[in-house]
């Protein structure tokens, strides 16, 4: 409310915010782990590596807990790789520049609508080797220097949470939810492709960020 007690948001605006939060909370982590698992089932060495790394950190006699997350670098690298290749939407939400700005080689005059191609960034050949390949190693260089892998990307080499005033306000929560969900599923089950399937068809659906065909896999506790 403002100083006079008048609501600053209408009921319609509050509903829109709630809707946006529900989409952000559910679609982002679920879409991410579905793509990551699909890619990893087609590259069983990455799935095995992820399982081995989790067993090294956590062992087989307890569940993964939030305090483990800083050590789950390989799992986070797999999630990041799925965000890079398969963002939940092809473009960032539209914004407008409030001042004249220079970004890289581009001059962006005040008042321009700005839409960033998430797919274009994630698959930029100037930034990524073999950009079409699912390779968690794309994100492990810094970790080899002792740094923790994180899901956000402050240098905007990919667009996971965006940044700045209108970037995602819940990076920590979103990263934690994605990592915990994914790590517990990897740790708690043996995943395989059902025998009549061969490999997973990685074709995306038309106009939606999900796999065109539902992901059917076998999960053995
Ligand atoms: C893995 C999880 C998540 C990802 C990848 C993600 C990603 C994003 C992205 C790309 C944007 C747009 C940024 C821009 O316009 O530049 C955004 C905005 C937003 N996100 Fe997230 N998000 C996640 C989780 C969450 C969670 C858990 C919440 C709330 C509990 C949340 C709340 C919001 C809200 C309210 C906005 C709109 C901010 C604004 O328009 O100013 N997000 N998110």
PDB file of C-alpha atoms and ligand atoms in Angstrom:
ATOM      1  CA  UNK A   1       0.000   0.000   0.000  1.00  0.00           C
ATOM      2  CA  UNK A   2       1.086   3.591  -0.501  1.00  0.00           C
ATOM      3  CA  UNK A   3       1.185   6.234   2.288  1.00  0.00           C
ATOM      4  CA  UNK A   4      -2.580   6.733   1.958  1.00  0.00           C
ATOM      5  CA  UNK A   5      -3.314   3.003   2.378  1.00  0.00           C
ATOM      6  CA  UNK A   6      -4.221   2.545  -1.306  1.00  0.00           C
ATOM      7  CA  UNK A   7      -3.178  -0.866  -2.691  1.00  0.00           C
ATOM      8  CA  UNK A   8      -0.323  -0.565  -5.213  1.00  0.00           C
ATOM      9  CA  UNK A   9      -1.234  -3.788  -6.976  1.00  0.00           C
ATOM     10  CA  UNK A  10      -4.673  -4.736  -8.273  1.00  0.00           C
ATOM     11  CA  UNK A  11      -6.124  -8.205  -7.666  1.00  0.00           C
ATOM     12  CA  UNK A  12      -5.377  -8.980 -11.330  1.00  0.00           C
ATOM     13  CA  UNK A  13      -1.726  -7.978 -10.910  1.00  0.00           C
ATOM     14  CA  UNK A  14      -1.387 -10.090  -7.755  1.00  0.00           C
ATOM     15  CA  UNK A  15      -2.875 -13.088  -9.576  1.00  0.00           C
ATOM     16  CA  UNK A  16      -0.426 -12.551 -12.454  1.00  0.00           C
ATOM     17  CA  UNK A  17       2.504 -12.517  -9.993  1.00  0.00           C
ATOM     18  CA  UNK A  18       1.300 -15.712  -8.306  1.00  0.00           C
ATOM     19  CA  UNK A  19       0.933 -17.349 -11.694  1.00  0.00           C
ATOM     20  CA  UNK A  20       4.450 -16.254 -12.684  1.00  0.00           C
ATOM     21  CA  UNK A  21       5.928 -17.632  -9.462  1.00  0.00           C
ATOM     22  CA  UNK A  22       4.170 -20.977  -9.940  1.00  0.00           C
ATOM     23  CA  UNK A  23       5.543 -21.251 -13.470  1.00  0.00           C
ATOM     24  CA  UNK A  24       9.035 -20.301 -12.290  1.00  0.00           C
ATOM     25  CA  UNK A  25       9.038 -22.708  -9.377  1.00  0.00           C
ATOM     26  CA  UNK A  26       7.625 -25.757 -11.137  1.00  0.00           C
ATOM     27  CA  UNK A  27       8.548 -25.529 -14.807  1.00  0.00           C
ATOM     28  CA  UNK A  28      12.186 -24.506 -14.451  1.00  0.00           C
ATOM     29  CA  UNK A  29      13.495 -27.328 -12.215  1.00  0.00           C
ATOM     30  CA  UNK A  30      11.251 -30.017 -13.721  1.00  0.00           C
ATOM     31  CA  UNK A  31      12.052 -29.143 -17.304  1.00  0.00           C
ATOM     32  CA  UNK A  32      15.734 -28.964 -16.449  1.00  0.00           C
ATOM     33  CA  UNK A  33      15.989 -32.346 -14.822  1.00  0.00           C
ATOM     34  CA  UNK A  34      13.889 -34.047 -17.487  1.00  0.00           C
ATOM     35  CA  UNK A  35      16.257 -32.825 -20.211  1.00  0.00           C
ATOM     36  CA  UNK A  36      19.343 -33.599 -18.136  1.00  0.00           C
ATOM     37  CA  UNK A  37      18.196 -37.151 -17.463  1.00  0.00           C
ATOM     38  CA  UNK A  38      17.225 -37.687 -21.107  1.00  0.00           C
ATOM     39  CA  UNK A  39      20.641 -36.468 -22.300  1.00  0.00           C
ATOM     40  CA  UNK A  40      22.450 -38.544 -19.673  1.00  0.00           C
ATOM     41  CA  UNK A  41      20.567 -41.733 -20.507  1.00  0.00           C
ATOM     42  CA  UNK A  42      21.869 -41.355 -24.056  1.00  0.00           C
ATOM     43  CA  UNK A  43      25.384 -40.860 -22.628  1.00  0.00           C
ATOM     44  CA  UNK A  44      25.521 -43.511 -19.894  1.00  0.00           C
ATOM     45  CA  UNK A  45      29.099 -42.549 -18.951  1.00  0.00           C
ATOM     46  CA  UNK A  46      27.796 -39.194 -17.653  1.00  0.00           C
ATOM     47  CA  UNK A  47      25.073 -40.928 -15.648  1.00  0.00           C
ATOM     48  CA  UNK A  48      27.598 -43.330 -14.124  1.00  0.00           C
ATOM     49  CA  UNK A  49      29.991 -40.478 -13.360  1.00  0.00           C
ATOM     50  CA  UNK A  50      27.195 -38.545 -11.619  1.00  0.00           C
ATOM     51  CA  UNK A  51      26.264 -41.614  -9.528  1.00  0.00           C
ATOM     52  CA  UNK A  52      29.914 -42.295  -8.607  1.00  0.00           C
ATOM     53  CA  UNK A  53      30.512 -38.674  -7.583  1.00  0.00           C
ATOM     54  CA  UNK A  54      27.373 -38.672  -5.411  1.00  0.00           C
ATOM     55  CA  UNK A  55      28.440 -41.927  -3.772  1.00  0.00           C
ATOM     56  CA  UNK A  56      31.880 -40.412  -3.063  1.00  0.00           C
ATOM     57  CA  UNK A  57      30.333 -37.401  -1.326  1.00  0.00           C
ATOM     58  CA  UNK A  58      27.290 -38.943   0.342  1.00  0.00           C
ATOM     59  CA  UNK A  59      27.802 -42.730   0.349  1.00  0.00           C
ATOM     60  CA  UNK A  60      24.925 -45.184   0.130  1.00  0.00           C
ATOM     61  CA  UNK A  61      23.563 -45.093   3.662  1.00  0.00           C
ATOM     62  CA  UNK A  62      21.837 -41.719   3.880  1.00  0.00           C
ATOM     63  CA  UNK A  63      19.902 -39.308   1.687  1.00  0.00           C
ATOM     64  CA  UNK A  64      21.473 -36.213   0.182  1.00  0.00           C
ATOM     65  CA  UNK A  65      20.923 -33.174   2.394  1.00  0.00           C
ATOM     66  CA  UNK A  66      21.111 -29.458   1.630  1.00  0.00           C
ATOM     67  CA  UNK A  67      24.497 -29.148   3.339  1.00  0.00           C
ATOM     68  CA  UNK A  68      25.929 -31.512   0.667  1.00  0.00           C
ATOM     69  CA  UNK A  69      25.023 -29.142  -2.188  1.00  0.00           C
ATOM     70  CA  UNK A  70      28.325 -27.174  -2.292  1.00  0.00           C
ATOM     71  CA  UNK A  71      30.127 -30.457  -2.969  1.00  0.00           C
ATOM     72  CA  UNK A  72      27.798 -31.729  -5.715  1.00  0.00           C
ATOM     73  CA  UNK A  73      29.734 -30.098  -8.527  1.00  0.00           C
ATOM     74  CA  UNK A  74      29.233 -32.789 -11.149  1.00  0.00           C
ATOM     75  CA  UNK A  75      25.455 -32.918 -10.589  1.00  0.00           C
ATOM     76  CA  UNK A  76      25.306 -29.121 -10.841  1.00  0.00           C
ATOM     77  CA  UNK A  77      27.443 -29.188 -14.005  1.00  0.00           C
ATOM     78  CA  UNK A  78      24.914 -31.620 -15.543  1.00  0.00           C
ATOM     79  CA  UNK A  79      21.989 -29.357 -14.576  1.00  0.00           C
ATOM     80  CA  UNK A  80      23.826 -26.319 -15.948  1.00  0.00           C
ATOM     81  CA  UNK A  81      24.515 -28.141 -19.186  1.00  0.00           C
ATOM     82  CA  UNK A  82      20.790 -28.901 -19.533  1.00  0.00           C
ATOM     83  CA  UNK A  83      19.976 -25.215 -18.846  1.00  0.00           C
ATOM     84  CA  UNK A  84      22.508 -24.246 -21.542  1.00  0.00           C
ATOM     85  CA  UNK A  85      21.121 -26.567 -24.212  1.00  0.00           C
ATOM     86  CA  UNK A  86      17.443 -26.580 -23.269  1.00  0.00           C
ATOM     87  CA  UNK A  87      16.321 -23.322 -21.635  1.00  0.00           C
ATOM     88  CA  UNK A  88      12.692 -23.356 -20.557  1.00  0.00           C
ATOM     89  CA  UNK A  89      11.947 -20.518 -23.030  1.00  0.00           C
ATOM     90  CA  UNK A  90      13.882 -19.566 -26.178  1.00  0.00           C
ATOM     91  CA  UNK A  91      14.027 -15.848 -25.259  1.00  0.00           C
ATOM     92  CA  UNK A  92      14.317 -13.782 -22.103  1.00  0.00           C
ATOM     93  CA  UNK A  93      11.155 -11.932 -21.081  1.00  0.00           C
ATOM     94  CA  UNK A  94      11.024  -8.596 -22.928  1.00  0.00           C
ATOM     95  CA  UNK A  95      12.544  -5.588 -21.162  1.00  0.00           C
ATOM     96  CA  UNK A  96      13.191  -1.960 -22.144  1.00  0.00           C
ATOM     97  CA  UNK A  97      16.491  -0.129 -21.778  1.00  0.00           C
ATOM     98  CA  UNK A  98      16.123   2.854 -19.435  1.00  0.00           C
ATOM     99  CA  UNK A  99      19.303   4.633 -20.639  1.00  0.00           C
ATOM    100  CA  UNK A 100      21.588   4.553 -23.677  1.00  0.00           C
ATOM    101  CA  UNK A 101      23.783   1.493 -23.142  1.00  0.00           C
ATOM    102  CA  UNK A 102      26.675  -0.317 -24.805  1.00  0.00           C
ATOM    103  CA  UNK A 103      26.752  -4.102 -24.450  1.00  0.00           C
ATOM    104  CA  UNK A 104      29.729  -5.719 -26.199  1.00  0.00           C
ATOM    105  CA  UNK A 105      29.669  -4.422 -29.772  1.00  0.00           C
ATOM    106  CA  UNK A 106      26.105  -3.147 -29.590  1.00  0.00           C
ATOM    107  CA  UNK A 107      24.800   0.352 -28.899  1.00  0.00           C
ATOM    108  CA  UNK A 108      21.301   0.090 -27.413  1.00  0.00           C
ATOM    109  CA  UNK A 109      19.446   3.438 -27.359  1.00  0.00           C
ATOM    110  CA  UNK A 110      17.243   4.349 -24.407  1.00  0.00           C
ATOM    111  CA  UNK A 111      13.704   3.013 -24.838  1.00  0.00           C
ATOM    112  CA  UNK A 112      14.663  -0.021 -26.962  1.00  0.00           C
ATOM    113  CA  UNK A 113      12.794  -3.254 -26.386  1.00  0.00           C
ATOM    114  CA  UNK A 114      15.464  -5.819 -25.415  1.00  0.00           C
ATOM    115  CA  UNK A 115      14.982  -9.551 -25.812  1.00  0.00           C
ATOM    116  CA  UNK A 116      17.929 -11.915 -25.322  1.00  0.00           C
ATOM    117  CA  UNK A 117      18.111 -15.204 -27.207  1.00  0.00           C
ATOM    118  CA  UNK A 118      18.761 -17.818 -24.544  1.00  0.00           C
ATOM    119  CA  UNK A 119      19.279 -20.503 -27.177  1.00  0.00           C
ATOM    120  CA  UNK A 120      21.666 -18.212 -29.091  1.00  0.00           C
ATOM    121  CA  UNK A 121      23.781 -17.592 -25.984  1.00  0.00           C
ATOM    122  CA  UNK A 122      23.845 -21.212 -24.862  1.00  0.00           C
ATOM    123  CA  UNK A 123      24.890 -22.461 -28.287  1.00  0.00           C
ATOM    124  CA  UNK A 124      27.256 -19.628 -29.202  1.00  0.00           C
ATOM    125  CA  UNK A 125      30.199 -21.175 -31.050  1.00  0.00           C
ATOM    126  CA  UNK A 126      32.467 -18.271 -29.971  1.00  0.00           C
ATOM    127  CA  UNK A 127      31.994 -19.282 -26.340  1.00  0.00           C
ATOM    128  CA  UNK A 128      31.367 -23.022 -26.263  1.00  0.00           C
ATOM    129  CA  UNK A 129      33.322 -25.912 -27.855  1.00  0.00           C
ATOM    130  CA  UNK A 130      31.019 -28.393 -29.499  1.00  0.00           C
ATOM    131  CA  UNK A 131      27.985 -26.348 -28.436  1.00  0.00           C
ATOM    132  CA  UNK A 132      25.441 -28.954 -29.547  1.00  0.00           C
ATOM    133  CA  UNK A 133      26.953 -31.689 -27.353  1.00  0.00           C
ATOM    134  CA  UNK A 134      25.817 -32.429 -23.807  1.00  0.00           C
ATOM    135  CA  UNK A 135      29.145 -32.199 -21.942  1.00  0.00           C
ATOM    136  CA  UNK A 136      29.050 -31.398 -18.208  1.00  0.00           C
ATOM    137  CA  UNK A 137      32.810 -30.714 -18.535  1.00  0.00           C
ATOM    138  CA  UNK A 138      31.832 -27.372 -20.155  1.00  0.00           C
ATOM    139  CA  UNK A 139      31.249 -26.174 -16.581  1.00  0.00           C
ATOM    140  CA  UNK A 140      34.001 -27.904 -14.674  1.00  0.00           C
ATOM    141  CA  UNK A 141      37.030 -25.775 -15.582  1.00  0.00           C
ATOM    142  CA  UNK A 142      36.500 -23.374 -12.688  1.00  0.00           C
ATOM    143  CA  UNK A 143      35.761 -26.240 -10.364  1.00  0.00           C
ATOM    144  CA  UNK A 144      39.138 -27.780 -11.259  1.00  0.00           C
ATOM    145  CA  UNK A 145      40.643 -24.528  -9.931  1.00  0.00           C
ATOM    146  CA  UNK A 146      38.856 -25.166  -6.627  1.00  0.00           C
ATOM    147  CA  UNK A 147      35.726 -23.086  -7.293  1.00  0.00           C
ATOM    148  CA  UNK A 148      32.211 -24.389  -6.667  1.00  0.00           C
ATOM    149  CA  UNK A 149      29.950 -24.929  -9.706  1.00  0.00           C
ATOM    150  CA  UNK A 150      26.856 -22.725  -9.421  1.00  0.00           C
ATOM    151  CA  UNK A 151      23.758 -22.684 -11.620  1.00  0.00           C
ATOM    152  CA  UNK A 152      23.663 -18.938 -12.183  1.00  0.00           C
ATOM    153  CA  UNK A 153      25.848 -17.353 -14.862  1.00  0.00           C
ATOM    154  CA  UNK A 154      27.004 -13.851 -13.933  1.00  0.00           C
ATOM    155  CA  UNK A 155      28.992 -13.490 -17.199  1.00  0.00           C
ATOM    156  CA  UNK A 156      25.863 -14.213 -19.262  1.00  0.00           C
ATOM    157  CA  UNK A 157      27.574 -16.940 -21.292  1.00  0.00           C
ATOM    158  CA  UNK A 158      24.216 -18.613 -20.849  1.00  0.00           C
ATOM    159  CA  UNK A 159      20.948 -17.220 -19.578  1.00  0.00           C
ATOM    160  CA  UNK A 160      19.680 -19.287 -16.671  1.00  0.00           C
ATOM    161  CA  UNK A 161      18.377 -16.721 -14.210  1.00  0.00           C
ATOM    162  CA  UNK A 162      19.068 -13.485 -16.099  1.00  0.00           C
ATOM    163  CA  UNK A 163      20.623 -10.680 -14.089  1.00  0.00           C
ATOM    164  CA  UNK A 164      20.197  -7.107 -12.979  1.00  0.00           C
ATOM    165  CA  UNK A 165      17.080  -5.464 -11.585  1.00  0.00           C
ATOM    166  CA  UNK A 166      14.668  -7.734 -13.459  1.00  0.00           C
ATOM    167  CA  UNK A 167      16.727 -10.918 -13.152  1.00  0.00           C
ATOM    168  CA  UNK A 168      15.274 -13.821 -11.174  1.00  0.00           C
ATOM    169  CA  UNK A 169      14.910 -12.766  -7.530  1.00  0.00           C
ATOM    170  CA  UNK A 170      15.155 -16.352  -6.231  1.00  0.00           C
ATOM    171  CA  UNK A 171      18.428 -17.668  -7.647  1.00  0.00           C
ATOM    172  CA  UNK A 172      19.443 -19.335  -4.390  1.00  0.00           C
ATOM    173  CA  UNK A 173      16.099 -21.068  -3.863  1.00  0.00           C
ATOM    174  CA  UNK A 174      15.804 -22.073  -7.535  1.00  0.00           C
ATOM    175  CA  UNK A 175      19.363 -23.472  -7.568  1.00  0.00           C
ATOM    176  CA  UNK A 176      18.794 -25.395  -4.352  1.00  0.00           C
ATOM    177  CA  UNK A 177      15.475 -26.875  -5.491  1.00  0.00           C
ATOM    178  CA  UNK A 178      16.935 -27.927  -8.844  1.00  0.00           C
ATOM    179  CA  UNK A 179      20.072 -29.453  -7.342  1.00  0.00           C
ATOM    180  CA  UNK A 180      18.333 -31.282  -4.482  1.00  0.00           C
ATOM    181  CA  UNK A 181      15.619 -32.728  -6.711  1.00  0.00           C
ATOM    182  CA  UNK A 182      18.052 -33.855  -9.371  1.00  0.00           C
ATOM    183  CA  UNK A 183      20.712 -35.187  -6.975  1.00  0.00           C
ATOM    184  CA  UNK A 184      18.193 -37.172  -4.920  1.00  0.00           C
ATOM    185  CA  UNK A 185      16.716 -38.753  -8.046  1.00  0.00           C
ATOM    186  CA  UNK A 186      20.175 -39.666  -9.352  1.00  0.00           C
ATOM    187  CA  UNK A 187      21.305 -40.968  -5.980  1.00  0.00           C
ATOM    188  CA  UNK A 188      18.155 -42.889  -5.087  1.00  0.00           C
ATOM    189  CA  UNK A 189      17.469 -44.768  -8.319  1.00  0.00           C
ATOM    190  CA  UNK A 190      19.178 -46.745 -11.069  1.00  0.00           C
ATOM    191  CA  UNK A 191      17.914 -45.191 -14.295  1.00  0.00           C
ATOM    192  CA  UNK A 192      17.743 -47.002 -17.606  1.00  0.00           C
ATOM    193  CA  UNK A 193      16.034 -46.793 -20.971  1.00  0.00           C
ATOM    194  CA  UNK A 194      13.245 -49.330 -21.398  1.00  0.00           C
ATOM    195  CA  UNK A 195      14.404 -52.230 -23.582  1.00  0.00           C
ATOM    196  CA  UNK A 196      12.112 -51.545 -26.561  1.00  0.00           C
ATOM    197  CA  UNK A 197      13.260 -47.921 -26.873  1.00  0.00           C
ATOM    198  CA  UNK A 198      16.966 -48.014 -27.854  1.00  0.00           C
ATOM    199  CA  UNK A 199      17.857 -44.386 -27.217  1.00  0.00           C
ATOM    200  CA  UNK A 200      15.860 -41.403 -25.999  1.00  0.00           C
ATOM    201  CA  UNK A 201      14.473 -39.219 -28.791  1.00  0.00           C
ATOM    202  CA  UNK A 202      15.746 -35.738 -27.882  1.00  0.00           C
ATOM    203  CA  UNK A 203      13.470 -33.904 -30.299  1.00  0.00           C
ATOM    204  CA  UNK A 204      11.864 -30.882 -28.596  1.00  0.00           C
ATOM    205  CA  UNK A 205       8.119 -30.339 -28.867  1.00  0.00           C
ATOM    206  CA  UNK A 206       6.833 -27.672 -31.282  1.00  0.00           C
ATOM    207  CA  UNK A 207       6.547 -24.340 -29.496  1.00  0.00           C
ATOM    208  CA  UNK A 208       7.083 -25.860 -26.031  1.00  0.00           C
ATOM    209  CA  UNK A 209      10.314 -26.390 -24.123  1.00  0.00           C
ATOM    210  CA  UNK A 210       9.604 -30.034 -23.264  1.00  0.00           C
ATOM    211  CA  UNK A 211      10.577 -33.235 -25.048  1.00  0.00           C
ATOM    212  CA  UNK A 212       8.230 -33.945 -27.950  1.00  0.00           C
ATOM    213  CA  UNK A 213       7.667 -37.489 -26.654  1.00  0.00           C
ATOM    214  CA  UNK A 214       7.158 -38.047 -22.920  1.00  0.00           C
ATOM    215  CA  UNK A 215      10.289 -39.364 -21.208  1.00  0.00           C
ATOM    216  CA  UNK A 216       9.633 -43.025 -20.456  1.00  0.00           C
ATOM    217  CA  UNK A 217      12.396 -44.588 -18.373  1.00  0.00           C
ATOM    218  CA  UNK A 218      12.891 -47.358 -15.868  1.00  0.00           C
ATOM    219  CA  UNK A 219      13.735 -46.289 -12.310  1.00  0.00           C
ATOM    220  CA  UNK A 220      14.913 -49.031  -9.940  1.00  0.00           C
ATOM    221  CA  UNK A 221      15.207 -47.971  -6.277  1.00  0.00           C
TER     222      UNK A 221
HETATM  223  C1  LIG B   1      15.779 -23.163 -11.536  1.00  0.00           C
HETATM  224  C2  LIG B   1      14.887 -22.303 -11.138  1.00  0.00           C
HETATM  225  C3  LIG B   1      14.641 -20.966 -11.767  1.00  0.00           C
HETATM  226  C4  LIG B   1      15.094 -20.436 -12.960  1.00  0.00           C
HETATM  227  C5  LIG B   1      15.999 -21.076 -13.994  1.00  0.00           C
HETATM  228  C6  LIG B   1      14.537 -19.106 -13.066  1.00  0.00           C
HETATM  229  C7  LIG B   1      14.759 -18.247 -14.138  1.00  0.00           C
HETATM  230  C8  LIG B   1      14.199 -16.994 -14.256  1.00  0.00           C
HETATM  231  C9  LIG B   1      14.399 -16.101 -15.380  1.00  0.00           C
HETATM  232  C10 LIG B   1      15.261 -16.391 -16.605  1.00  0.00           C
HETATM  233  C11 LIG B   1      13.693 -14.970 -15.142  1.00  0.00           C
HETATM  234  C12 LIG B   1      13.576 -13.736 -16.053  1.00  0.00           C
HETATM  235  C13 LIG B   1      14.745 -12.831 -15.858  1.00  0.00           C
HETATM  236  C14 LIG B   1      14.699 -11.615 -16.776  1.00  0.00           C
HETATM  237  O1  LIG B   1      13.601 -11.196 -17.152  1.00  0.00           O
HETATM  238  O2  LIG B   1      15.760 -11.086 -17.123  1.00  0.00           O
HETATM  239  C15 LIG B   1      13.024 -15.147 -13.864  1.00  0.00           C
HETATM  240  C16 LIG B   1      12.214 -14.208 -13.288  1.00  0.00           C
HETATM  241  C17 LIG B   1      11.523 -14.415 -12.110  1.00  0.00           C
HETATM  242  N1  LIG B   1      11.629 -15.502 -11.264  1.00  0.00           N
HETATM  243 FE1  LIG B   1      12.823 -17.106 -11.520  1.00  0.00          FE
HETATM  244  N2  LIG B   1      13.786 -18.844 -11.953  1.00  0.00           N
HETATM  245  C18 LIG B   1      13.814 -19.957 -11.130  1.00  0.00           C
HETATM  246  C19 LIG B   1      13.218 -20.115  -9.907  1.00  0.00           C
HETATM  247  C20 LIG B   1      12.406 -19.173  -9.296  1.00  0.00           C
HETATM  248  C21 LIG B   1      11.765 -19.335  -8.009  1.00  0.00           C
HETATM  249  C22 LIG B   1      11.962 -20.553  -7.093  1.00  0.00           C
HETATM  250  C23 LIG B   1      11.022 -18.227  -7.804  1.00  0.00           C
HETATM  251  C24 LIG B   1      10.133 -17.812  -6.644  1.00  0.00           C
HETATM  252  C25 LIG B   1       9.945 -18.506  -5.549  1.00  0.00           C
HETATM  253  C26 LIG B   1      11.193 -17.359  -8.956  1.00  0.00           C
HETATM  254  C27 LIG B   1      10.572 -16.144  -9.126  1.00  0.00           C
HETATM  255  C28 LIG B   1      10.765 -15.304 -10.206  1.00  0.00           C
HETATM  256  C29 LIG B   1      10.063 -14.035 -10.382  1.00  0.00           C
HETATM  257  C30 LIG B   1       9.008 -13.421  -9.444  1.00  0.00           C
HETATM  258  C31 LIG B   1      10.551 -13.469 -11.561  1.00  0.00           C
HETATM  259  C32 LIG B   1      10.132 -12.128 -12.201  1.00  0.00           C
HETATM  260  C33 LIG B   1      11.076 -11.043 -11.753  1.00  0.00           C
HETATM  261  C34 LIG B   1      10.732  -9.696 -12.419  1.00  0.00           C
HETATM  262  O3  LIG B   1      10.011  -9.694 -13.414  1.00  0.00           O
HETATM  263  O4  LIG B   1      11.220  -8.667 -11.945  1.00  0.00           O
HETATM  264  N3  LIG B   1      12.061 -17.958  -9.843  1.00  0.00           N
HETATM  265  N4  LIG B   1      13.364 -16.378 -13.347  1.00  0.00           N
END
